[in-house]
PDB file of C-alpha atoms in Angstrom:
ATOM      1  CA  MET A 129     -54.754  97.767  85.230  1.00 39.00           C
ATOM      2  CA  MET A 130     -55.257  99.142  88.527  1.00 42.00           C
ATOM      3  CA  ASN A 131     -58.548  97.633  89.801  1.00 47.00           C
ATOM      4  CA  TYR A 132     -61.248 100.075  91.761  1.00 39.00           C
ATOM      5  CA  LYS A 133     -59.948  99.082  95.273  1.00 46.00           C
ATOM      6  CA  ASN A 134     -56.328 100.107  94.403  1.00 50.00           C
ATOM      7  CA  LEU A 135     -57.474 103.287  92.722  1.00 44.00           C
ATOM      8  CA  LEU A 136     -59.573 104.143  95.944  1.00 47.00           C
ATOM      9  CA  THR A 137     -56.627 103.623  98.142  1.00 51.00           C
ATOM     10  CA  SER A 138     -54.359 105.623  95.973  1.00 50.00           C
ATOM     11  CA  THR A 139     -56.917 108.447  95.866  1.00 49.00           C
ATOM     12  CA  LEU A 140     -57.386 108.438  99.572  1.00 52.00           C
ATOM     13  CA  ALA A 141     -53.798 108.207 100.241  1.00 52.00           C
ATOM     14  CA  LEU A 142     -53.316 111.390  98.192  1.00 49.00           C
ATOM     15  CA  MET A 143     -56.118 113.191  99.982  1.00 51.00           C
ATOM     16  CA  LEU A 144     -54.584 112.188 103.337  1.00 52.00           C
ATOM     17  CA  VAL A 145     -50.986 113.639 102.258  1.00 47.00           C
ATOM     18  CA  LEU A 146     -52.945 116.970 101.148  1.00 46.00           C
ATOM     19  CA  ILE A 147     -55.140 117.368 104.266  1.00 46.00           C
ATOM     20  CA  PHE A 148     -52.847 115.875 107.158  1.00 46.00           C
ATOM     21  CA  ALA A 149     -49.248 116.157 105.970  1.00 44.00           C
ATOM     22  CA  ALA A 150     -48.558 119.539 107.569  1.00 41.00           C
ATOM     23  CA  PRO A 151     -51.694 120.547 109.524  1.00 42.00           C
ATOM     24  CA  ALA A 152     -50.106 123.772 110.776  1.00 39.00           C
ATOM     25  CA  GLN A 153     -48.688 125.006 107.426  1.00 40.00           C
ATOM     26  CA  ALA A 154     -50.714 123.764 104.687  1.00 42.00           C
ATOM     27  CA  GLN A 155     -54.330 123.629 105.331  1.00 49.00           C
ATOM     28  CA  LEU A 156     -56.548 123.653 102.433  1.00 55.00           C
ATOM     29  CA  SER A 157     -58.351 126.649 101.589  1.00 65.00           C
ATOM     30  CA  ARG A 158     -62.361 126.539 101.708  1.00 66.00           C
ATOM     31  CA  LYS A 159     -62.342 126.702  98.009  1.00 65.00           C
ATOM     32  CA  GLU A 160     -59.838 124.009  97.620  1.00 63.00           C
ATOM     33  CA  ARG A 161     -61.822 121.793  99.929  1.00 62.00           C
ATOM     34  CA  LYS A 162     -65.059 122.275  97.948  1.00 62.00           C
ATOM     35  CA  GLN A 163     -63.148 121.247  94.709  1.00 64.00           C
ATOM     36  CA  LEU A 164     -61.673 118.159  96.277  1.00 60.00           C
ATOM     37  CA  ASP A 165     -65.173 117.195  97.615  1.00 63.00           C
ATOM     38  CA  LYS A 166     -66.635 117.468  94.309  1.00 61.00           C
ATOM     39  CA  GLN A 167     -64.324 114.998  92.891  1.00 61.00           C
ATOM     40  CA  MET A 168     -64.868 112.460  95.493  1.00 58.00           C
ATOM     41  CA  SER A 169     -67.575 109.778  95.200  1.00 62.00           C
ATOM     42  CA  GLN A 170     -69.873 108.959  98.010  1.00 65.00           C
ATOM     43  CA  GLU A 171     -68.087 105.921  98.874  1.00 61.00           C
ATOM     44  CA  GLU A 172     -64.669 107.877  99.034  1.00 63.00           C
ATOM     45  CA  LYS A 173     -66.335 110.391 101.226  1.00 65.00           C
ATOM     46  CA  ALA A 174     -67.500 107.810 103.559  1.00 66.00           C
ATOM     47  CA  LEU A 175     -64.444 106.029 103.738  1.00 60.00           C
ATOM     48  CA  LEU A 176     -62.276 109.115 104.383  1.00 65.00           C
ATOM     49  CA  LYS A 177     -64.768 110.248 106.987  1.00 66.00           C
ATOM     50  CA  LYS A 178     -64.339 106.961 108.752  1.00 63.00           C
ATOM     51  CA  ILE A 179     -60.471 107.051 108.708  1.00 64.00           C
ATOM     52  CA  ARG A 180     -60.623 110.647 110.032  1.00 66.00           C
ATOM     53  CA  THR A 181     -62.812 109.958 112.703  1.00 66.00           C
ATOM     54  CA  ARG A 182     -60.695 106.872 113.862  1.00 66.00           C
ATOM     55  CA  ALA A 183     -57.550 108.901 113.762  1.00 65.00           C
ATOM     56  CA  ASP A 184     -59.220 111.843 115.687  1.00 76.00           C
ATOM     57  CA  LYS A 185     -60.704 109.596 118.392  1.00 77.00           C
ATOM     58  CA  SER A 186     -57.472 107.616 118.780  1.00 79.00           C
ATOM     59  CA  ALA A 187     -55.461 110.762 119.046  1.00 83.00           C
ATOM     60  CA  ARG A 188     -57.577 112.353 121.535  1.00 86.00           C
ATOM     61  CA  LYS A 189     -57.562 109.125 123.603  1.00 87.00           C
ATOM     62  CA  GLU A 190     -53.863 108.611 123.455  1.00 88.00           C
ATOM     63  CA  ALA A 191     -53.147 112.457 124.425  1.00 89.00           C
ATOM     64  CA  LYS A 192     -55.396 112.279 127.427  1.00 91.00           C
ATOM     65  CA  THR A 193     -53.595 109.181 128.619  1.00 93.00           C
ATOM     66  CA  LEU A 194     -50.106 110.657 128.223  1.00 93.00           C
ATOM     67  CA  SER A 195     -51.042 113.891 129.731  1.00 94.00           C
ATOM     68  CA  LYS A 196     -52.050 111.941 132.803  1.00 94.00           C
ATOM     69  CA  GLU A 197     -48.771 110.224 132.850  1.00 94.00           C
ATOM     70  CA  GLY A 198     -47.032 113.790 133.037  1.00 94.00           C
ATOM     71  CA  TYR A 199     -45.982 114.118 129.475  1.00 95.00           C
ATOM     72  CA  GLY A 200     -46.116 117.478 127.691  1.00 95.00           C
ATOM     73  CA  THR A 201     -44.839 118.822 124.308  1.00 94.00           C
ATOM     74  CA  PHE A 202     -41.737 120.675 123.506  1.00 92.00           C
ATOM     75  CA  PRO A 203     -41.899 124.636 123.281  1.00 90.00           C
ATOM     76  CA  GLY A 204     -43.063 125.540 119.865  1.00 89.00           C
ATOM     77  CA  SER A 205     -44.484 122.102 119.049  1.00 90.00           C
ATOM     78  CA  LEU A 206     -48.043 121.304 117.868  1.00 88.00           C
ATOM     79  CA  PRO A 207     -50.350 120.190 120.421  1.00 89.00           C
ATOM     80  CA  MET A 208     -50.006 116.618 121.471  1.00 91.00           C
ATOM     81  CA  GLU A 209     -53.318 115.679 119.905  1.00 89.00           C
ATOM     82  CA  LYS A 210     -52.418 117.260 116.590  1.00 88.00           C
ATOM     83  CA  GLN A 211     -49.122 115.488 116.645  1.00 90.00           C
ATOM     84  CA  LEU A 212     -50.671 111.978 117.416  1.00 89.00           C
ATOM     85  CA  GLN A 213     -53.315 112.632 114.778  1.00 85.00           C
ATOM     86  CA  GLU A 214     -50.637 112.865 112.180  1.00 85.00           C
ATOM     87  CA  THR A 215     -48.804 109.878 113.271  1.00 87.00           C
ATOM     88  CA  TRP A 216     -52.074 107.911 113.070  1.00 83.00           C
ATOM     89  CA  MET A 217     -52.994 108.864 109.768  1.00 81.00           C
ATOM     90  CA  MET A 218     -49.385 108.008 108.738  1.00 85.00           C
ATOM     91  CA  GLN A 219     -49.930 104.446 110.018  1.00 83.00           C
ATOM     92  CA  LEU A 220     -53.124 104.030 107.880  1.00 79.00           C
ATOM     93  CA  GLN A 221     -51.625 105.260 104.793  1.00 82.00           C
ATOM     94  CA  ARG A 222     -51.199 102.841 101.952  1.00 82.00           C
ATOM     95  CA  ASP A 223     -49.615 102.828  98.501  1.00 81.00           C
ATOM     96  CA  GLU A 224     -51.279 101.889  95.285  1.00 80.00           C
ATOM     97  CA  THR A 225     -50.928  98.106  95.818  1.00 82.00           C
ATOM     98  CA  GLY A 226     -52.781  98.537  99.125  1.00 81.00           C
ATOM     99  CA  ALA A 227     -49.567  97.849 101.263  1.00 84.00           C
ATOM    100  CA  LEU A 228     -48.663 100.156 104.200  1.00 86.00           C
ATOM    101  CA  LYS A 229     -46.753 102.952 103.032  1.00 89.00           C
ATOM    102  CA  TYR A 230     -44.555 103.758 106.107  1.00 92.00           C
ATOM    103  CA  ILE A 231     -42.662 101.754 108.717  1.00 93.00           C
ATOM    104  CA  PHE A 232     -42.942 103.097 112.066  1.00 92.00           C
ATOM    105  CA  ALA A 233     -41.146 102.778 115.323  1.00 95.00           C
ATOM    106  CA  ASP A 234     -40.979 104.521 118.695  1.00 94.00           C
ATOM    107  CA  GLY A 235     -38.408 105.174 121.355  1.00 96.00           C
ATOM    108  CA  ASN A 236     -37.677 106.501 125.086  1.00 96.00           C
ATOM    109  CA  GLY A 237     -34.733 108.138 126.488  1.00 96.00           C
ATOM    110  CA  VAL A 238     -34.021 109.492 130.132  1.00 96.00           C
ATOM    111  CA  GLY A 239     -31.259 111.969 130.745  1.00 95.00           C
ATOM    112  CA  GLY A 240     -29.997 114.976 132.811  1.00 94.00           C
ATOM    113  CA  THR A 241     -30.696 117.203 129.894  1.00 94.00           C
ATOM    114  CA  GLN A 242     -33.382 117.662 127.202  1.00 93.00           C
ATOM    115  CA  THR A 243     -30.891 116.989 124.588  1.00 94.00           C
ATOM    116  CA  SER A 244     -29.235 113.854 126.103  1.00 96.00           C
ATOM    117  CA  ALA A 245     -32.628 112.420 126.574  1.00 96.00           C
ATOM    118  CA  GLU A 246     -33.775 113.158 123.060  1.00 95.00           C
ATOM    119  CA  MET A 247     -30.679 111.725 121.554  1.00 95.00           C
ATOM    120  CA  GLN A 248     -31.334 108.465 123.500  1.00 97.00           C
ATOM    121  CA  ALA A 249     -34.833 108.263 122.383  1.00 97.00           C
ATOM    122  CA  MET A 250     -33.906 108.776 118.714  1.00 95.00           C
ATOM    123  CA  GLU A 251     -31.069 106.133 119.079  1.00 95.00           C
ATOM    124  CA  ALA A 252     -33.696 103.757 120.548  1.00 96.00           C
ATOM    125  CA  ALA A 253     -36.270 104.415 117.814  1.00 95.00           C
ATOM    126  CA  LYS A 254     -33.865 104.007 115.058  1.00 94.00           C
ATOM    127  CA  LEU A 255     -32.651 100.536 116.560  1.00 94.00           C
ATOM    128  CA  GLN A 256     -36.377  99.496 116.499  1.00 95.00           C
ATOM    129  CA  LEU A 257     -36.655 101.003 113.053  1.00 94.00           C
ATOM    130  CA  ALA A 258     -33.847  98.884 111.851  1.00 94.00           C
ATOM    131  CA  GLY A 259     -35.454  95.907 113.352  1.00 93.00           C
ATOM    132  CA  GLN A 260     -38.622  96.675 111.465  1.00 93.00           C
ATOM    133  CA  ILE A 261     -36.786  97.043 108.223  1.00 94.00           C
ATOM    134  CA  SER A 262     -35.068  93.682 108.793  1.00 94.00           C
ATOM    135  CA  ASN A 263     -38.429  92.001 109.384  1.00 93.00           C
ATOM    136  CA  GLU A 264     -39.788  93.595 106.143  1.00 92.00           C
ATOM    137  CA  VAL A 265     -36.616  92.133 104.323  1.00 93.00           C
ATOM    138  CA  ASN A 266     -37.127  88.639 105.876  1.00 93.00           C
ATOM    139  CA  GLN A 267     -40.737  88.957 104.493  1.00 92.00           C
ATOM    140  CA  ILE A 268     -39.283  89.682 100.928  1.00 92.00           C
ATOM    141  CA  ILE A 269     -37.169  86.427 101.369  1.00 92.00           C
ATOM    142  CA  GLU A 270     -39.991  84.198 102.401  1.00 91.00           C
ATOM    143  CA  GLY A 271     -42.012  85.576  99.365  1.00 91.00           C
ATOM    144  CA  LYS A 272     -39.054  84.642  97.106  1.00 90.00           C
ATOM    145  CA  ILE A 273     -39.056  81.197  98.514  1.00 90.00           C
ATOM    146  CA  ALA A 274     -42.852  80.972  98.032  1.00 90.00           C
ATOM    147  CA  ASN A 275     -42.283  81.854  94.515  1.00 85.00           C
ATOM    148  CA  ASP A 276     -39.422  79.401  93.804  1.00 83.00           C
ATOM    149  CA  GLN A 277     -37.267  82.500  92.820  1.00 87.00           C
ATOM    150  CA  ILE A 278     -34.473  81.533  95.699  1.00 87.00           C
ATOM    151  CA  ASP A 279     -33.602  78.062  97.253  1.00 88.00           C
ATOM    152  CA  ARG A 280     -34.008  77.515 101.016  1.00 88.00           C
ATOM    153  CA  GLU A 281     -30.138  77.420 101.662  1.00 88.00           C
ATOM    154  CA  THR A 282     -29.705  80.952  99.792  1.00 87.00           C
ATOM    155  CA  ALA A 283     -32.619  82.168 101.861  1.00 89.00           C
ATOM    156  CA  ASN A 284     -31.154  81.069 105.191  1.00 88.00           C
ATOM    157  CA  SER A 285     -27.714  82.768 104.379  1.00 85.00           C
ATOM    158  CA  LEU A 286     -29.510  85.990 103.647  1.00 90.00           C
ATOM    159  CA  THR A 287     -31.601  85.779 106.610  1.00 90.00           C
ATOM    160  CA  LYS A 288     -28.632  85.452 108.853  1.00 87.00           C
ATOM    161  CA  PHE A 289     -26.841  88.361 107.062  1.00 87.00           C
ATOM    162  CA  VAL A 290     -29.924  90.577 107.566  1.00 90.00           C
ATOM    163  CA  ALA A 291     -30.018  89.718 111.354  1.00 87.00           C
ATOM    164  CA  GLY A 292     -26.374  90.929 111.506  1.00 87.00           C
ATOM    165  CA  SER A 293     -26.898  94.046 109.414  1.00 89.00           C
ATOM    166  CA  LYS A 294     -28.943  96.342 111.741  1.00 89.00           C
ATOM    167  CA  ASN A 295     -26.197  98.902 112.352  1.00 90.00           C
ATOM    168  CA  TYR A 296     -25.281  99.141 108.713  1.00 92.00           C
ATOM    169  CA  ILE A 297     -29.045  99.729 108.068  1.00 93.00           C
ATOM    170  CA  ILE A 298     -29.047 102.491 110.862  1.00 92.00           C
ATOM    171  CA  GLN A 299     -26.096 104.218 109.159  1.00 90.00           C
ATOM    172  CA  ASN A 300     -27.635 104.142 105.550  1.00 90.00           C
ATOM    173  CA  LEU A 301     -30.948 105.576 106.778  1.00 89.00           C
ATOM    174  CA  SER A 302     -31.315 109.268 105.676  1.00 84.00           C
ATOM    175  CA  TYR A 303     -32.315 111.964 108.118  1.00 85.00           C
ATOM    176  CA  VAL A 304     -34.929 110.442 110.615  1.00 89.00           C
ATOM    177  CA  LYS A 305     -37.271 113.232 111.824  1.00 88.00           C
ATOM    178  CA  PRO A 306     -39.705 112.343 114.726  1.00 91.00           C
ATOM    179  CA  SER A 307     -43.376 112.981 113.771  1.00 90.00           C
ATOM    180  CA  PHE A 308     -44.203 112.936 117.482  1.00 94.00           C
ATOM    181  CA  LYS A 309     -42.068 114.119 120.330  1.00 95.00           C
ATOM    182  CA  VAL A 310     -42.998 114.609 124.027  1.00 96.00           C
ATOM    183  CA  MET A 311     -41.208 114.882 127.456  1.00 96.00           C
ATOM    184  CA  ARG A 312     -41.862 114.642 131.146  1.00 96.00           C
ATOM    185  CA  GLU A 313     -39.795 115.021 134.419  1.00 94.00           C
ATOM    186  CA  VAL A 314     -38.563 111.941 136.108  1.00 93.00           C
ATOM    187  CA  GLY A 315     -37.479 112.229 139.725  1.00 86.00           C
ATOM    188  CA  LYS A 316     -35.809 115.543 140.516  1.00 86.00           C
ATOM    189  CA  ARG A 317     -33.149 115.905 137.949  1.00 91.00           C
ATOM    190  CA  ASN A 318     -34.111 113.933 134.873  1.00 95.00           C
ATOM    191  CA  LEU A 319     -36.180 114.156 131.828  1.00 95.00           C
ATOM    192  CA  GLU A 320     -37.754 111.453 129.758  1.00 97.00           C
ATOM    193  CA  VAL A 321     -38.358 112.026 126.088  1.00 97.00           C
ATOM    194  CA  ALA A 322     -40.616 109.692 123.992  1.00 96.00           C
ATOM    195  CA  VAL A 323     -40.659 109.829 119.999  1.00 96.00           C
ATOM    196  CA  LYS A 324     -42.446 108.148 117.172  1.00 95.00           C
ATOM    197  CA  VAL A 325     -40.696 107.976 113.791  1.00 94.00           C
ATOM    198  CA  PHE A 326     -41.971 106.994 110.346  1.00 93.00           C
ATOM    199  CA  TYR A 327     -39.936 105.790 107.157  1.00 93.00           C
ATOM    200  CA  ASN A 328     -41.096 105.305 103.839  1.00 92.00           C
ATOM    201  CA  VAL A 329     -41.092 101.679 103.031  1.00 92.00           C
ATOM    202  CA  GLU A 330     -39.582 101.970  99.397  1.00 92.00           C
ATOM    203  CA  GLU A 331     -36.841 104.203 100.931  1.00 92.00           C
ATOM    204  CA  ALA A 332     -36.297 101.636 103.740  1.00 93.00           C
ATOM    205  CA  MET A 333     -35.698  98.914 101.333  1.00 93.00           C
ATOM    206  CA  ALA A 334     -33.326 100.960  99.311  1.00 93.00           C
ATOM    207  CA  ALA A 335     -31.333 101.495 102.611  1.00 93.00           C
ATOM    208  CA  ALA A 336     -31.540  98.154 103.451  1.00 93.00           C
ATOM    209  CA  LYS A 337     -29.932  96.809 100.129  1.00 93.00           C
ATOM    210  CA  LYS A 338     -27.323  99.435 100.422  1.00 92.00           C
ATOM    211  CA  ALA A 339     -26.541  98.424 103.937  1.00 92.00           C
ATOM    212  CA  MET A 340     -26.238  94.751 103.057  1.00 91.00           C
ATOM    213  CA  GLU A 341     -23.924  95.544 100.200  1.00 91.00           C
ATOM    214  CA  ALA A 342     -21.717  97.681 102.416  1.00 90.00           C
ATOM    215  CA  ARG A 343     -21.634  95.014 105.049  1.00 89.00           C
ATOM    216  CA  ALA A 344     -20.714  92.225 102.468  1.00 88.00           C
ATOM    217  CA  ARG A 345     -17.839  94.376 100.955  1.00 88.00           C
ATOM    218  CA  ALA A 346     -16.540  95.212 104.838  1.00 87.00           C
ATOM    219  CA  ASP A 347     -16.829  91.522 105.998  1.00 85.00           C
ATOM    220  CA  LEU A 348     -16.134  89.269 102.714  1.00 81.00           C
ATOM    221  CA  GLU A 349     -13.851  91.660 100.645  1.00 76.00           C
ATOM    222  CA  GLU A 350     -12.875  89.692  97.844  1.00 74.00           C
ATOM    223  CA  GLU A 351     -15.583  87.096  98.274  1.00 77.00           C
ATOM    224  CA  ALA A 352     -18.353  89.775  98.349  1.00 83.00           C
ATOM    225  CA  ASP A 353     -19.410  89.870  94.735  1.00 87.00           C
ATOM    226  CA  GLU A 354     -21.321  86.599  94.766  1.00 85.00           C
ATOM    227  CA  LEU A 355     -23.323  87.619  98.037  1.00 85.00           C
ATOM    228  CA  ILE A 356     -23.898  91.206  96.487  1.00 88.00           C
ATOM    229  CA  GLU A 357     -25.410  89.513  93.499  1.00 89.00           C
ATOM    230  CA  GLU A 358     -27.796  87.524  95.555  1.00 88.00           C
ATOM    231  CA  ILE A 359     -28.703  90.826  97.508  1.00 90.00           C
ATOM    232  CA  ASP A 360     -29.398  92.529  94.103  1.00 90.00           C
ATOM    233  CA  ASN A 361     -31.619  89.578  92.996  1.00 87.00           C
ATOM    234  CA  LEU A 362     -33.535  89.732  96.171  1.00 88.00           C
ATOM    235  CA  PHE A 363     -34.606  93.300  95.876  1.00 89.00           C
ATOM    236  CA  LYS A 364     -35.501  92.918  92.101  1.00 83.00           C
ATOM    237  CA  LYS A 365     -39.371  93.169  91.650  1.00 73.00           C
TER     238      LYS A 365
END
Protein backbone atom coordinates (compact mmCIF):
# COMPACT_ATOMS: atom_id res chain seq x y z
CA MET A 1 0.00 0.00 0.00
CA MET A 2 1.28 3.48 -0.87
CA ASN A 3 2.33 5.29 2.30
CA TYR A 4 1.34 8.90 3.09
CA LYS A 5 4.64 10.37 1.89
CA ASN A 6 4.38 8.68 -1.49
CA LEU A 7 0.71 9.66 -1.77
CA LEU A 8 1.62 13.27 -1.03
CA THR A 9 4.44 13.16 -3.60
CA SER A 10 2.12 11.69 -6.22
CA THR A 11 -0.59 14.27 -5.50
CA LEU A 12 1.87 17.16 -5.73
CA ALA A 13 3.37 15.79 -8.95
CA LEU A 14 -0.10 15.77 -10.50
CA MET A 15 -0.80 19.30 -9.32
CA LEU A 16 2.53 20.54 -10.66
CA VAL A 17 1.72 19.06 -14.06
CA LEU A 18 -1.70 20.74 -14.04
CA ILE A 19 -0.37 24.11 -12.94
CA PHE A 20 3.01 24.38 -14.67
CA ALA A 21 3.11 21.99 -17.64
CA ALA A 22 2.03 24.64 -20.17
CA PRO A 23 1.94 28.10 -18.58
CA ALA A 24 1.00 29.94 -21.76
CA GLN A 25 -1.70 27.57 -23.01
CA ALA A 26 -3.34 25.75 -20.11
CA GLN A 27 -3.65 27.96 -17.07
CA LEU A 28 -6.32 26.77 -14.65
CA SER A 29 -9.46 28.88 -14.36
CA ARG A 30 -10.30 30.58 -11.06
CA LYS A 31 -13.06 28.02 -10.46
CA GLU A 32 -10.69 25.10 -11.15
CA ARG A 33 -8.08 26.57 -8.80
CA LYS A 34 -10.67 26.89 -6.01
CA GLN A 35 -11.76 23.28 -6.52
CA LEU A 36 -8.14 22.14 -6.43
CA ASP A 37 -7.49 24.16 -3.26
CA LYS A 38 -10.42 22.48 -1.51
CA GLN A 39 -8.96 19.04 -2.23
CA MET A 40 -5.57 19.90 -0.72
CA SER A 41 -4.70 19.48 2.93
CA GLN A 42 -2.92 22.27 4.81
CA GLU A 43 0.33 20.30 4.64
CA GLU A 44 -0.01 19.82 0.88
CA LYS A 45 -0.71 23.54 0.42
CA ALA A 46 2.33 24.51 2.48
CA LEU A 47 4.61 22.13 0.59
CA LEU A 48 3.32 23.23 -2.82
CA LYS A 49 3.76 26.89 -1.86
CA LYS A 50 7.35 26.16 -0.78
CA ILE A 51 8.13 24.39 -4.06
CA ARG A 52 6.57 27.16 -6.16
CA THR A 53 8.42 29.86 -4.21
CA ARG A 54 11.73 28.06 -4.63
CA ALA A 55 11.18 27.70 -8.39
CA ASP A 56 10.08 31.33 -8.77
CA LYS A 57 13.11 32.68 -6.92
CA SER A 58 15.56 30.39 -8.73
CA ALA A 59 14.07 31.27 -12.12
CA ARG A 60 14.21 35.03 -11.54
CA LYS A 61 17.77 34.87 -10.23
CA GLU A 62 19.04 32.73 -13.12
CA ALA A 63 17.17 34.82 -15.72
CA LYS A 64 18.79 37.99 -14.38
CA THR A 65 22.25 36.39 -14.56
CA LEU A 66 21.72 35.14 -18.12
CA SER A 67 20.40 38.52 -19.25
CA LYS A 68 23.54 40.22 -17.91
CA GLU A 69 25.59 37.71 -19.93
CA GLY A 70 23.82 38.85 -23.08
CA TYR A 71 21.33 36.02 -23.55
CA GLY A 72 17.84 36.65 -24.89
CA THR A 73 14.86 34.54 -25.94
CA PHE A 74 13.94 33.41 -29.43
CA PRO A 75 11.12 35.33 -31.17
CA GLY A 76 7.75 33.96 -30.07
CA SER A 77 9.18 32.12 -27.05
CA LEU A 78 7.99 32.46 -23.48
CA PRO A 79 9.89 35.01 -21.34
CA MET A 80 13.15 33.64 -19.97
CA GLU A 81 11.98 33.49 -16.35
CA LYS A 82 8.87 31.52 -17.40
CA GLN A 83 10.97 28.99 -19.32
CA LEU A 84 13.32 28.66 -16.36
CA GLN A 85 10.41 28.28 -13.95
CA GLU A 86 9.16 25.33 -15.97
CA THR A 87 12.59 23.70 -16.00
CA TRP A 88 12.94 24.11 -12.22
CA MET A 89 9.52 22.56 -11.64
CA MET A 90 10.44 19.61 -13.85
CA GLN A 91 13.66 19.12 -11.91
CA LEU A 92 11.63 18.94 -8.68
CA GLN A 93 8.93 16.55 -9.91
CA ARG A 94 8.99 13.01 -8.52
CA ASP A 95 7.05 9.85 -9.29
CA GLU A 96 4.86 7.85 -6.90
CA THR A 97 7.93 6.17 -5.37
CA GLY A 98 9.60 9.50 -4.58
CA ALA A 99 12.26 9.12 -7.31
CA LEU A 100 13.01 11.95 -9.74
CA LYS A 101 10.66 11.80 -12.71
CA TYR A 102 12.97 13.35 -15.31
CA ILE A 103 16.59 13.14 -16.40
CA PHE A 104 17.86 16.52 -17.54
CA ALA A 105 20.83 17.86 -19.47
CA ASP A 106 21.97 21.08 -21.12
CA GLY A 107 24.01 22.02 -24.15
CA ASN A 108 25.62 25.01 -25.86
CA GLY A 109 26.46 25.54 -29.49
CA VAL A 110 28.11 28.31 -31.51
CA GLY A 111 27.56 28.87 -35.22
CA GLY A 112 27.37 31.40 -37.99
CA THR A 113 23.60 30.97 -38.16
CA GLN A 114 20.85 30.44 -35.60
CA THR A 115 20.08 27.01 -37.08
CA SER A 116 23.65 25.72 -36.95
CA ALA A 117 24.16 26.98 -33.40
CA GLU A 118 20.89 25.39 -32.27
CA MET A 119 21.78 22.07 -33.90
CA GLN A 120 25.15 22.01 -32.11
CA ALA A 121 23.50 22.87 -28.80
CA MET A 122 20.96 20.05 -29.17
CA GLU A 123 23.62 17.51 -30.14
CA ALA A 124 25.65 18.47 -27.06
CA ALA A 125 22.54 18.17 -24.87
CA LYS A 126 21.64 14.77 -26.32
CA LEU A 127 25.17 13.50 -25.72
CA GLN A 128 25.01 14.67 -22.11
CA LEU A 129 21.54 13.14 -21.79
CA ALA A 130 22.87 9.81 -23.04
CA GLY A 131 25.60 10.01 -20.42
CA GLN A 132 23.01 10.66 -17.70
CA ILE A 133 20.96 7.69 -18.91
CA SER A 134 24.08 5.51 -18.85
CA ASN A 135 24.66 6.56 -15.24
CA GLU A 136 21.08 5.58 -14.38
CA VAL A 137 21.63 2.15 -15.96
CA ASN A 138 24.85 1.73 -13.98
CA GLN A 139 22.91 2.48 -10.79
CA ILE A 140 20.46 -0.27 -11.73
CA ILE A 141 23.41 -2.62 -12.19
CA GLU A 142 24.81 -1.72 -8.77
CA GLY A 143 21.38 -2.26 -7.25
CA LYS A 144 21.15 -5.74 -8.81
CA ILE A 145 24.57 -6.58 -7.37
CA ALA A 146 23.54 -5.39 -3.91
CA ASN A 147 20.43 -7.58 -4.06
CA ASP A 148 22.41 -10.59 -5.33
CA GLN A 149 20.43 -10.62 -8.57
CA ILE A 150 23.54 -10.60 -10.77
CA ASP A 151 27.16 -11.50 -10.10
CA ARG A 152 30.06 -9.07 -10.28
CA GLU A 153 31.49 -10.57 -13.50
CA THR A 154 28.19 -10.13 -15.34
CA ALA A 155 27.85 -6.63 -13.90
CA ASN A 156 31.30 -5.63 -15.13
CA SER A 157 30.48 -6.87 -18.63
CA LEU A 158 27.22 -4.94 -18.67
CA THR A 159 28.88 -1.78 -17.33
CA LYS A 160 31.48 -1.86 -20.11
CA PHE A 161 28.75 -2.48 -22.65
CA VAL A 162 26.72 0.48 -21.38
CA ALA A 163 29.77 2.76 -21.63
CA GLY A 164 30.08 2.04 -25.35
CA SER A 165 26.38 2.40 -26.12
CA LYS A 166 25.88 6.18 -25.90
CA ASN A 167 25.48 6.68 -29.64
CA TYR A 168 22.93 3.87 -29.74
CA ILE A 169 21.04 5.48 -26.87
CA ILE A 170 20.93 8.82 -28.70
CA GLN A 171 19.55 7.08 -31.80
CA ASN A 172 16.80 5.42 -29.76
CA LEU A 173 15.59 8.55 -27.99
CA SER A 174 12.27 9.76 -29.29
CA TYR A 175 11.83 13.44 -30.19
CA VAL A 176 13.81 15.56 -27.72
CA LYS A 177 12.41 19.07 -27.40
CA PRO A 178 14.14 21.75 -25.31
CA SER A 179 12.10 23.17 -22.45
CA PHE A 180 14.50 26.13 -22.33
CA LYS A 181 16.25 27.84 -25.24
CA VAL A 182 18.07 31.18 -25.41
CA MET A 183 20.71 32.80 -27.62
CA ARG A 184 23.26 35.61 -27.69
CA GLU A 185 25.70 37.17 -30.13
CA VAL A 186 29.31 36.00 -29.93
CA GLY A 187 31.86 38.22 -31.64
CA LYS A 188 30.77 39.95 -34.85
CA ARG A 189 29.36 37.04 -36.84
CA ASN A 190 28.45 34.12 -34.58
CA LEU A 191 25.53 33.20 -32.35
CA GLU A 192 25.59 31.01 -29.26
CA VAL A 193 22.53 28.97 -28.32
CA ALA A 194 21.96 27.39 -24.90
CA VAL A 195 19.30 24.73 -24.28
CA LYS A 196 17.98 22.57 -21.44
CA VAL A 197 16.28 19.25 -22.21
CA PHE A 198 14.35 16.75 -20.09
CA TYR A 199 13.50 13.10 -20.60
CA ASN A 200 11.11 10.92 -18.63
CA VAL A 201 13.11 8.34 -16.65
CA GLU A 202 10.80 5.44 -17.52
CA GLU A 203 11.00 6.24 -21.23
CA ALA A 204 14.76 6.73 -20.93
CA MET A 205 15.22 3.24 -19.49
CA ALA A 206 13.13 1.78 -22.30
CA ALA A 207 15.36 3.60 -24.82
CA ALA A 208 18.49 2.35 -23.06
CA LYS A 209 17.29 -1.25 -23.15
CA LYS A 210 16.42 -0.98 -26.83
CA ALA A 211 19.79 0.64 -27.58
CA MET A 212 21.80 -2.03 -25.75
CA GLU A 213 19.94 -4.81 -27.54
CA ALA A 214 20.49 -3.12 -30.91
CA ARG A 215 24.21 -2.79 -30.20
CA ALA A 216 24.41 -6.44 -29.10
CA ARG A 217 22.86 -7.57 -32.37
CA ALA A 218 25.12 -5.28 -34.42
CA ASP A 219 28.38 -6.13 -32.63
CA LEU A 220 27.93 -9.75 -31.61
CA GLU A 221 25.54 -11.02 -34.29
CA GLU A 222 25.07 -14.76 -33.65
CA GLU A 223 26.41 -14.51 -30.08
CA ALA A 224 24.03 -11.71 -29.15
CA ASP A 225 21.24 -13.86 -27.66
CA GLU A 226 23.01 -14.56 -24.36
CA LEU A 227 23.83 -10.90 -23.75
CA ILE A 228 20.32 -9.80 -24.76
CA GLU A 229 18.92 -12.19 -22.15
CA GLU A 230 21.15 -10.56 -19.51
CA ILE A 231 19.98 -7.12 -20.68
CA ASP A 232 16.34 -8.20 -20.38
CA ASN A 233 16.96 -9.46 -16.84
CA LEU A 234 18.71 -6.22 -15.95
CA PHE A 235 15.65 -4.09 -16.72
CA LYS A 236 13.11 -6.40 -15.07
CA LYS A 237 11.67 -4.92 -11.90
